PDB file of C-alpha atoms and ligand atoms in Angstrom:
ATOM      1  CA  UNK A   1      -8.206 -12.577  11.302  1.00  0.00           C
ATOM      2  CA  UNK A   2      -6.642 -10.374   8.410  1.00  0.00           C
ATOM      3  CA  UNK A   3      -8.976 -10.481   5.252  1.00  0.00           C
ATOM      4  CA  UNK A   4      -6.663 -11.104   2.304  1.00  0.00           C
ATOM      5  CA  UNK A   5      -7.986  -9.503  -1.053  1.00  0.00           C
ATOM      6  CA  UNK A   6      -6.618 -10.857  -4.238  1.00  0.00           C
ATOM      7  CA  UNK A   7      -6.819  -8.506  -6.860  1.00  0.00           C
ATOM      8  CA  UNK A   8      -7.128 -10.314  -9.941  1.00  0.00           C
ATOM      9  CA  UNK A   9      -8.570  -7.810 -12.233  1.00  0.00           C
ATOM     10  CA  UNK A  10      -7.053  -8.275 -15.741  1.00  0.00           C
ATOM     11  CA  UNK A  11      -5.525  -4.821 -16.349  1.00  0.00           C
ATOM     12  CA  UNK A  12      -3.740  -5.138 -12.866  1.00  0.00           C
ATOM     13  CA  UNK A  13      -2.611  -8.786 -13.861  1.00  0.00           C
ATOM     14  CA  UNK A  14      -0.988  -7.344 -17.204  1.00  0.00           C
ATOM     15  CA  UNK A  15       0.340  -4.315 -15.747  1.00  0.00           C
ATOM     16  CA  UNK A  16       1.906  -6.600 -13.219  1.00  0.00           C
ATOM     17  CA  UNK A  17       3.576  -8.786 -15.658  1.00  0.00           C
ATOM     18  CA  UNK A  18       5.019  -5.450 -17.441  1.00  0.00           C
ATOM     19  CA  UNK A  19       6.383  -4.770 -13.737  1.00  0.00           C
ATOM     20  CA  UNK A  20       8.290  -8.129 -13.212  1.00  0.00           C
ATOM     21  CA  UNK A  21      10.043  -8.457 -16.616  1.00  0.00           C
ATOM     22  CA  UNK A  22      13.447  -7.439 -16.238  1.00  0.00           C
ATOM     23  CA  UNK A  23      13.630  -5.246 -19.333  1.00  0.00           C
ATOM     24  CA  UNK A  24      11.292  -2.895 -17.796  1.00  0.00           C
ATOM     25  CA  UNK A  25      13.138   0.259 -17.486  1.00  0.00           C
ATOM     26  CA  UNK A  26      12.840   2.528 -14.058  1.00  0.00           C
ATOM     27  CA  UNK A  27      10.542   5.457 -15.964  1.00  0.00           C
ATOM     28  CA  UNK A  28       8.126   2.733 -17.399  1.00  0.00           C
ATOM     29  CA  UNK A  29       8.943   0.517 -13.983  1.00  0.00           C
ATOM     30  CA  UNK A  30       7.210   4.008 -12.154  1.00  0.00           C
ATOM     31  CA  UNK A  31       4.542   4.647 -14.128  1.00  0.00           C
ATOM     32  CA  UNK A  32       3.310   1.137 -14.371  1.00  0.00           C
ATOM     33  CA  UNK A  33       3.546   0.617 -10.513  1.00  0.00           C
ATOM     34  CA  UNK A  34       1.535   4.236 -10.174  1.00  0.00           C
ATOM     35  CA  UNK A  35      -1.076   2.733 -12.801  1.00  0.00           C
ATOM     36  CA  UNK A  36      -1.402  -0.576 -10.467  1.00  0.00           C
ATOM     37  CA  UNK A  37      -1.988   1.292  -7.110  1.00  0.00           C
ATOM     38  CA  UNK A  38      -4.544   3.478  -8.697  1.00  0.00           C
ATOM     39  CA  UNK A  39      -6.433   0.647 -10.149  1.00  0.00           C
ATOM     40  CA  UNK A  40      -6.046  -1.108  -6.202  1.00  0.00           C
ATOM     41  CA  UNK A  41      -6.807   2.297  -4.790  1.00  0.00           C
ATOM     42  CA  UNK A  42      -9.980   1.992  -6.212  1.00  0.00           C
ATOM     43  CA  UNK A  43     -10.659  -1.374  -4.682  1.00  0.00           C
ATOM     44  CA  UNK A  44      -8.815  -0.734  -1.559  1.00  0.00           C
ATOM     45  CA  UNK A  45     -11.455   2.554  -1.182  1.00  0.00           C
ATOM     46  CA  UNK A  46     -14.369   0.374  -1.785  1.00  0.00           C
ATOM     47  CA  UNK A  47     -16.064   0.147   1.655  1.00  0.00           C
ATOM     48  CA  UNK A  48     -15.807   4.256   2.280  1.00  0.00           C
ATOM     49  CA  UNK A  49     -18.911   5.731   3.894  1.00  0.00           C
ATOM     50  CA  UNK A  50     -21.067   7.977   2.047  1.00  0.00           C
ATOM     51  CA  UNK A  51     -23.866  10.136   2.997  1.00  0.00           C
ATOM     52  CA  UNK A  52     -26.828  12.404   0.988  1.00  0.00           C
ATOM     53  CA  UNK A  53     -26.194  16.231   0.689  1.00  0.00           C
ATOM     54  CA  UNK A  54     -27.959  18.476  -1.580  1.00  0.00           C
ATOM     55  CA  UNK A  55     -26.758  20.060  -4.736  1.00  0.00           C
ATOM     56  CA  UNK A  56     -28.579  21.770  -7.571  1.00  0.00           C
ATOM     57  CA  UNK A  57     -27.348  20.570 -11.258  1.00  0.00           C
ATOM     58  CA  UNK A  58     -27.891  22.884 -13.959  1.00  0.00           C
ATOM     59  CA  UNK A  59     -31.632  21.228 -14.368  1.00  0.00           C
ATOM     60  CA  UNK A  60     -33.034  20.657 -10.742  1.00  0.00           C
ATOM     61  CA  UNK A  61     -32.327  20.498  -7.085  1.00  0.00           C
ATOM     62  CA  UNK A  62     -31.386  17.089  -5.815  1.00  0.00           C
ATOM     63  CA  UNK A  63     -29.872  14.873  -3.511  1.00  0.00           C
ATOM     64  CA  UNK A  64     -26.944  13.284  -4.305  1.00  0.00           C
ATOM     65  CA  UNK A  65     -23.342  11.309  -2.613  1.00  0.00           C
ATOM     66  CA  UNK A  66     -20.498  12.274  -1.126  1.00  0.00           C
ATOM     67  CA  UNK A  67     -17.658  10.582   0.516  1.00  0.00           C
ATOM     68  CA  UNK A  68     -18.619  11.046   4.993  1.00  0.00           C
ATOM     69  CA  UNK A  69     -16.872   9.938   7.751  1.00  0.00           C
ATOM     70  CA  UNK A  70     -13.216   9.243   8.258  1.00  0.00           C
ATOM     71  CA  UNK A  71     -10.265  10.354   6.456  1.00  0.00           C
ATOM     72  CA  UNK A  72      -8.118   9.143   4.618  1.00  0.00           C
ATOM     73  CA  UNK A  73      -4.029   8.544   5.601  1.00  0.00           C
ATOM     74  CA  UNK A  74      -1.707   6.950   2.929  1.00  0.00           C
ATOM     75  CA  UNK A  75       1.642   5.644   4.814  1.00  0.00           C
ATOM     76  CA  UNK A  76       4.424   4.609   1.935  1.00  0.00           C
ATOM     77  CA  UNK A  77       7.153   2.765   3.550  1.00  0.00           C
ATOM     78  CA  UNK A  78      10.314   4.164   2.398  1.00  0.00           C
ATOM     79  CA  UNK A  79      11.866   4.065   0.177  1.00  0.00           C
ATOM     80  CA  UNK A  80       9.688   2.011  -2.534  1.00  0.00           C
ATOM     81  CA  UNK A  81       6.594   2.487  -0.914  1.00  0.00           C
ATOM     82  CA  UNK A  82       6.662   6.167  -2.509  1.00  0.00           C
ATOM     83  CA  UNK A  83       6.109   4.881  -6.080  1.00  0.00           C
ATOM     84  CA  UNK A  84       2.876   3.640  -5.027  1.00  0.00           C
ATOM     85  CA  UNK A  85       1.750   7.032  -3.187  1.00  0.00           C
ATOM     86  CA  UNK A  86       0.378   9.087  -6.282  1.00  0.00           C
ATOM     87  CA  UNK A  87      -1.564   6.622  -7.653  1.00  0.00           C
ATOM     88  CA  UNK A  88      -4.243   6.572  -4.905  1.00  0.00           C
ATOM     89  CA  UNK A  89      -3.888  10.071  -4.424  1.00  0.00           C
ATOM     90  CA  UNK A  90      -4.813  10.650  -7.819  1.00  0.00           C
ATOM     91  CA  UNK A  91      -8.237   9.410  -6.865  1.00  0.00           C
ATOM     92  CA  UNK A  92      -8.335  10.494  -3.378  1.00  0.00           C
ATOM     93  CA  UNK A  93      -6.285  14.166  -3.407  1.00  0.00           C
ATOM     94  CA  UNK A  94      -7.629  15.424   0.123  1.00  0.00           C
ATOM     95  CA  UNK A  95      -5.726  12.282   1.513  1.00  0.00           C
ATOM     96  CA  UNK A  96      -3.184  12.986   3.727  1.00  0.00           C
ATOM     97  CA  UNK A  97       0.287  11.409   3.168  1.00  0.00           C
ATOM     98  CA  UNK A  98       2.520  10.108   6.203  1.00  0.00           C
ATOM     99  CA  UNK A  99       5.782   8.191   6.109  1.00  0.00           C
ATOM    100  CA  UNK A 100       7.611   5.737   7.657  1.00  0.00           C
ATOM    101  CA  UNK A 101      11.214   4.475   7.353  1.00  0.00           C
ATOM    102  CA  UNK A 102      12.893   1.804   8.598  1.00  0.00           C
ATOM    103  CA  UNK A 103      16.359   0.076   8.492  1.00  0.00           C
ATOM    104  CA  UNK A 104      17.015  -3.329   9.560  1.00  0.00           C
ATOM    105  CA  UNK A 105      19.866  -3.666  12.976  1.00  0.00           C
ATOM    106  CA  UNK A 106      22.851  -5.680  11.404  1.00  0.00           C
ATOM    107  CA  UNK A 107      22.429  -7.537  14.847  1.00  0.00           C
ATOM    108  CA  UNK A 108      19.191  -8.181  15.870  1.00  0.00           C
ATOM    109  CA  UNK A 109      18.074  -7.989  11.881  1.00  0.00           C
ATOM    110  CA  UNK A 110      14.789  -6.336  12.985  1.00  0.00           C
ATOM    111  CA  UNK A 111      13.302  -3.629  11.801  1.00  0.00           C
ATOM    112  CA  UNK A 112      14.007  -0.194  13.463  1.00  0.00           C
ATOM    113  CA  UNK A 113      12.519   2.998  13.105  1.00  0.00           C
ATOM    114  CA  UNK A 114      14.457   5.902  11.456  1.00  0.00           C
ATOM    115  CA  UNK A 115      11.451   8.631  10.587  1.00  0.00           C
ATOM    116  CA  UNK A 116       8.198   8.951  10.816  1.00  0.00           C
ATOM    117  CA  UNK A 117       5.925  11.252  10.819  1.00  0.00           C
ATOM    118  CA  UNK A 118       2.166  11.622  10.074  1.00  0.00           C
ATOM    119  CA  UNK A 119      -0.612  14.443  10.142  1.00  0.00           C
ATOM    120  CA  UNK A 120      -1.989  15.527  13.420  1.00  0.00           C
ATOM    121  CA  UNK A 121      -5.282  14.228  13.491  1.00  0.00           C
ATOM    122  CA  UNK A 122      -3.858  10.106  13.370  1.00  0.00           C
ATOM    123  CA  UNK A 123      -7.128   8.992  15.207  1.00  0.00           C
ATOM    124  CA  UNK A 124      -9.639  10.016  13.107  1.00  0.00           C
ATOM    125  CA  UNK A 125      -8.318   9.059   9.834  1.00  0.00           C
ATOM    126  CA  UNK A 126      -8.475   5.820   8.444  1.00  0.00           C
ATOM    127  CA  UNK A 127      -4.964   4.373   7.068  1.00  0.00           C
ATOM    128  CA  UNK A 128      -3.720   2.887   3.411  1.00  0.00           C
ATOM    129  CA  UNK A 129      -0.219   1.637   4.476  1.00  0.00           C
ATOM    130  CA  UNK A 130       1.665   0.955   0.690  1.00  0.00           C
ATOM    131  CA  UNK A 131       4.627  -1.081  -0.181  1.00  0.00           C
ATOM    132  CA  UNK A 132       5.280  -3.212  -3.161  1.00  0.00           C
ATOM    133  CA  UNK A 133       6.717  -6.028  -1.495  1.00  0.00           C
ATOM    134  CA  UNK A 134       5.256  -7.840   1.837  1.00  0.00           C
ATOM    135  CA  UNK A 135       8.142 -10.333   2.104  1.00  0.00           C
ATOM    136  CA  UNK A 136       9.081 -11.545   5.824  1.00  0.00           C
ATOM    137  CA  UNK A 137       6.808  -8.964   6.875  1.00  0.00           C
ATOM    138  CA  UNK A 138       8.939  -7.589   9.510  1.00  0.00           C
ATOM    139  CA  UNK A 139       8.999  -3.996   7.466  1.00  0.00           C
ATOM    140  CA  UNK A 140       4.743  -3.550   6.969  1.00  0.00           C
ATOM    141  CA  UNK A 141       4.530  -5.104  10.988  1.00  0.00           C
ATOM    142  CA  UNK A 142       6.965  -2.235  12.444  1.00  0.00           C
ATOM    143  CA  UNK A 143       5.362   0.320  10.527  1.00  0.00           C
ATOM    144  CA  UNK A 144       1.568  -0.637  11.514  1.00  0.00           C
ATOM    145  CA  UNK A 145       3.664  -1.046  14.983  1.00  0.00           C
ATOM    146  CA  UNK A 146       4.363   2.346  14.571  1.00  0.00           C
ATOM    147  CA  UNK A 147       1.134   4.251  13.410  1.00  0.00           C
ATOM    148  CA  UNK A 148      -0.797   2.032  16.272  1.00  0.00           C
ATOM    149  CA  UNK A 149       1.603   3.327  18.801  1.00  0.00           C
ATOM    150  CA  UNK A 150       0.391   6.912  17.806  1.00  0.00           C
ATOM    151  CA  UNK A 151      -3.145   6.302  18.100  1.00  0.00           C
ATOM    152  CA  UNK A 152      -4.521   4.998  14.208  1.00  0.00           C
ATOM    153  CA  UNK A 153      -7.132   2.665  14.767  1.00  0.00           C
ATOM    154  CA  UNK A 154      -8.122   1.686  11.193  1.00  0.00           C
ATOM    155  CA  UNK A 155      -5.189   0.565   8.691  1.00  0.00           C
ATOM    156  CA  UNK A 156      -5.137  -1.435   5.642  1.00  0.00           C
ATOM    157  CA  UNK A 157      -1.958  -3.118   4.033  1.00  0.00           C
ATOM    158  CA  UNK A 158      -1.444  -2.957  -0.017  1.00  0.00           C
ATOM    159  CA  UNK A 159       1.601  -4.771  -1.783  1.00  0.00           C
ATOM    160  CA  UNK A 160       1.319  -5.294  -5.298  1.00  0.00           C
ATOM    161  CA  UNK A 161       3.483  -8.978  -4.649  1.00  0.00           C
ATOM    162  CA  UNK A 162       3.241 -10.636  -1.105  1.00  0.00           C
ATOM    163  CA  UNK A 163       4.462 -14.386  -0.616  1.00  0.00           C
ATOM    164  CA  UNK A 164       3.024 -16.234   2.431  1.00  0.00           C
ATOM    165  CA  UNK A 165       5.218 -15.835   4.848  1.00  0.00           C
ATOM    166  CA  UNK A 166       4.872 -12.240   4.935  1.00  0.00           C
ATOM    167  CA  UNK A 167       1.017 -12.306   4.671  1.00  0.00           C
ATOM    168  CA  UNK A 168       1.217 -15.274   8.018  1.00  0.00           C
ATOM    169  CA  UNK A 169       3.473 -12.495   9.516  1.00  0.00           C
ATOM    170  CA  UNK A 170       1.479  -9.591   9.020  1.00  0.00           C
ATOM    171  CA  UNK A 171      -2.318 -12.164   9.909  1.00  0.00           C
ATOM    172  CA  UNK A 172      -0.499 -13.353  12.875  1.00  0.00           C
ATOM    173  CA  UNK A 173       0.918  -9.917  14.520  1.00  0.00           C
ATOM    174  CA  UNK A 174      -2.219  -7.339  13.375  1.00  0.00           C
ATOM    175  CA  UNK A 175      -5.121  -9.361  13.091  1.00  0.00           C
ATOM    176  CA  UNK A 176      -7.218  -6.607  12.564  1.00  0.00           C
ATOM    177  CA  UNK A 177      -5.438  -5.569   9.642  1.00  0.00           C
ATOM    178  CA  UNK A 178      -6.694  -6.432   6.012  1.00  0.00           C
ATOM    179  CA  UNK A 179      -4.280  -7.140   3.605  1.00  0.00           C
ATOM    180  CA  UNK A 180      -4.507  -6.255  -0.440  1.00  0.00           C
ATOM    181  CA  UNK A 181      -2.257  -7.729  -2.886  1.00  0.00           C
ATOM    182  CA  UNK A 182      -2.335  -8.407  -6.711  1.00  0.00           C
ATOM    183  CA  UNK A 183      -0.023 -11.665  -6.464  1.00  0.00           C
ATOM    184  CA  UNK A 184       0.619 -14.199  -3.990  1.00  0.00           C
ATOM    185  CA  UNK A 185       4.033 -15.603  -5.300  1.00  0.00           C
ATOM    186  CA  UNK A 186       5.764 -18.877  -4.442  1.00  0.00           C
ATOM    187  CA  UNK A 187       8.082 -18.036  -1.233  1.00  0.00           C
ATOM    188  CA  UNK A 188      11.367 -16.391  -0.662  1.00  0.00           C
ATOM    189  CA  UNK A 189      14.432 -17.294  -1.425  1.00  0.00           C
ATOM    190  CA  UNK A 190      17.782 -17.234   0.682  1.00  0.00           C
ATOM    191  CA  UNK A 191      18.531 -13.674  -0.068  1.00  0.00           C
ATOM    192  CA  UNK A 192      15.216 -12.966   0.934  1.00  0.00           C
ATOM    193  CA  UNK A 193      13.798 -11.980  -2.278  1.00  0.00           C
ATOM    194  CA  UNK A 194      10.401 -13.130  -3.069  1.00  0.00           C
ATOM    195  CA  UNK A 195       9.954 -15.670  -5.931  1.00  0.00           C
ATOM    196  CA  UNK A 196       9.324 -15.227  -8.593  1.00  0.00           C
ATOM    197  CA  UNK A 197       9.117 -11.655  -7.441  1.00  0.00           C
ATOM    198  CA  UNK A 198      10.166  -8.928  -9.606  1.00  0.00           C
ATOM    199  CA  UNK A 199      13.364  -7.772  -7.993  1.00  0.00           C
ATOM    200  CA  UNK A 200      14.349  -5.024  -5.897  1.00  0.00           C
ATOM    201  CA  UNK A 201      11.665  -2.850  -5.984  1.00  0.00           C
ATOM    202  CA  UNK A 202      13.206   0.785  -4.601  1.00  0.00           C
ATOM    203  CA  UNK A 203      15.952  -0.020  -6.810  1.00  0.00           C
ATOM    204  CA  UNK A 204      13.608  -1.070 -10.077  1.00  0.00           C
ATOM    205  CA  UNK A 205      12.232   2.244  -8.862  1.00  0.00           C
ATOM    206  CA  UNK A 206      14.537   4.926  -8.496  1.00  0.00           C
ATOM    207  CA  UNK A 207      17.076   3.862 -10.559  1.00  0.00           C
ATOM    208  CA  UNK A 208      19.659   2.394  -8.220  1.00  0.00           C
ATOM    209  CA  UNK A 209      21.528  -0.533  -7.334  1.00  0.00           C
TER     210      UNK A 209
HETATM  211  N1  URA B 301      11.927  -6.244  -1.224  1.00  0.00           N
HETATM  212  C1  URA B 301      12.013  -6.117  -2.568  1.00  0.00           C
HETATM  213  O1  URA B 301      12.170  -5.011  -3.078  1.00  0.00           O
HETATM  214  N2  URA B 301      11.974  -7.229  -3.324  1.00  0.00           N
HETATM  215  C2  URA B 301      11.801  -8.462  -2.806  1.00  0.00           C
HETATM  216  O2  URA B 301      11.746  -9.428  -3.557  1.00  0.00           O
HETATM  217  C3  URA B 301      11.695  -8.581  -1.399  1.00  0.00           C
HETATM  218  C4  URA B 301      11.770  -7.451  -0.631  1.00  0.00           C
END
């Protein structure tokens, strides 16, 4: 069963309550959502696997820690999954960045996969897929879809504000898959935006409308 992580530090609940008010402007709207992913990068990278090398400071020789193991993969889902890139790679720049994007058949209304592509060594890497929103879930589901289909094996899920059906969507499809979010609002509405939400979040984003 999907863990789900709450993140309730205080400087990620206020900088999420600058995010949802509606007279946040795109350029703060960015750099407040890049603030937020960096502080839940640093959670999210908690459980990393460190080993012992030897170093000499200015004083001594020692042994000291450094990140070991796997790599790390961060997958935005496009388009607002982007604003939520630079934070973690601010604190882990040797990541590698993949991307997935996916539009929704006026039909069948699932999700269906327009791009992707991710670096070469998938397996060995573990993955960070980012979005703001987990709302039905059908979105963060196809893309984990997609980077199991190519061989990742380890993948976590970050949304700044899920509601629960996405987070039952996401528990109920990859099981395996851990899910970090700063909010779990109230549901979604008709329109399928989540309440109380904080709007379109590419658009909020970038600008558009
Ligand atoms: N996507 C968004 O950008 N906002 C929502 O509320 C739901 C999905």
């Amino acid at each position: 069963m999907s863990k789900v992580v709450m993140m309730n530090h205080p400087l990620i609940q206020h900088k999420l309550t600058l995010i949802r008010d509606k007279n946040t402007g795109s350029k703060d709207f960015r750099q407040l959502v890049k603030e937020v992913s960096m502080l839940m990068g640093y959670e999210v990278t908690r459980d990393l696997a460190l080993e012992e090398v030897e170093i000499e400071t200015p004083v001594v020789k020692t042994k000291s820690k450094v990140i070991s193991g796997k790599k790390l993969g961060i997958v935005p889902i496009l388009r607002a999954g982007l604003g939520m890139v630079d934070g973690i790679l601010e604190l882990v720049p040797a990541a590698k960045v993949g991307h997935v994007g996916l539009y929704r058949d006026p039909e069948t209304l699932k999700p269906v996969e327009y791009y992707s592509k991710f670096p070469a060594d998938i397996e060995e890497r573990d993955f960070i897929v980012v979005d703001p929103m987990l709302a039905t879930g059908g979105s963060a589901v196809a893309a984990i879809d997609v980077l199991k289909k190519k061989g990742a094996t380890s993948i976590k899920l970050v949304n700044l504000v899920a509601c629960p059906e996405g987070i039952e969507e996401v528990e109920r499809c990859h099981p395996d898959v851990d899910i970090y979010v700063a909010s779990i609002d109230e549901k979604l509405n008709d329109h399928g935006y989540i309440v109380p939400g904080l709007g379109d979040a590419g658009d909020r984003l970038y600008g558009t409308k």
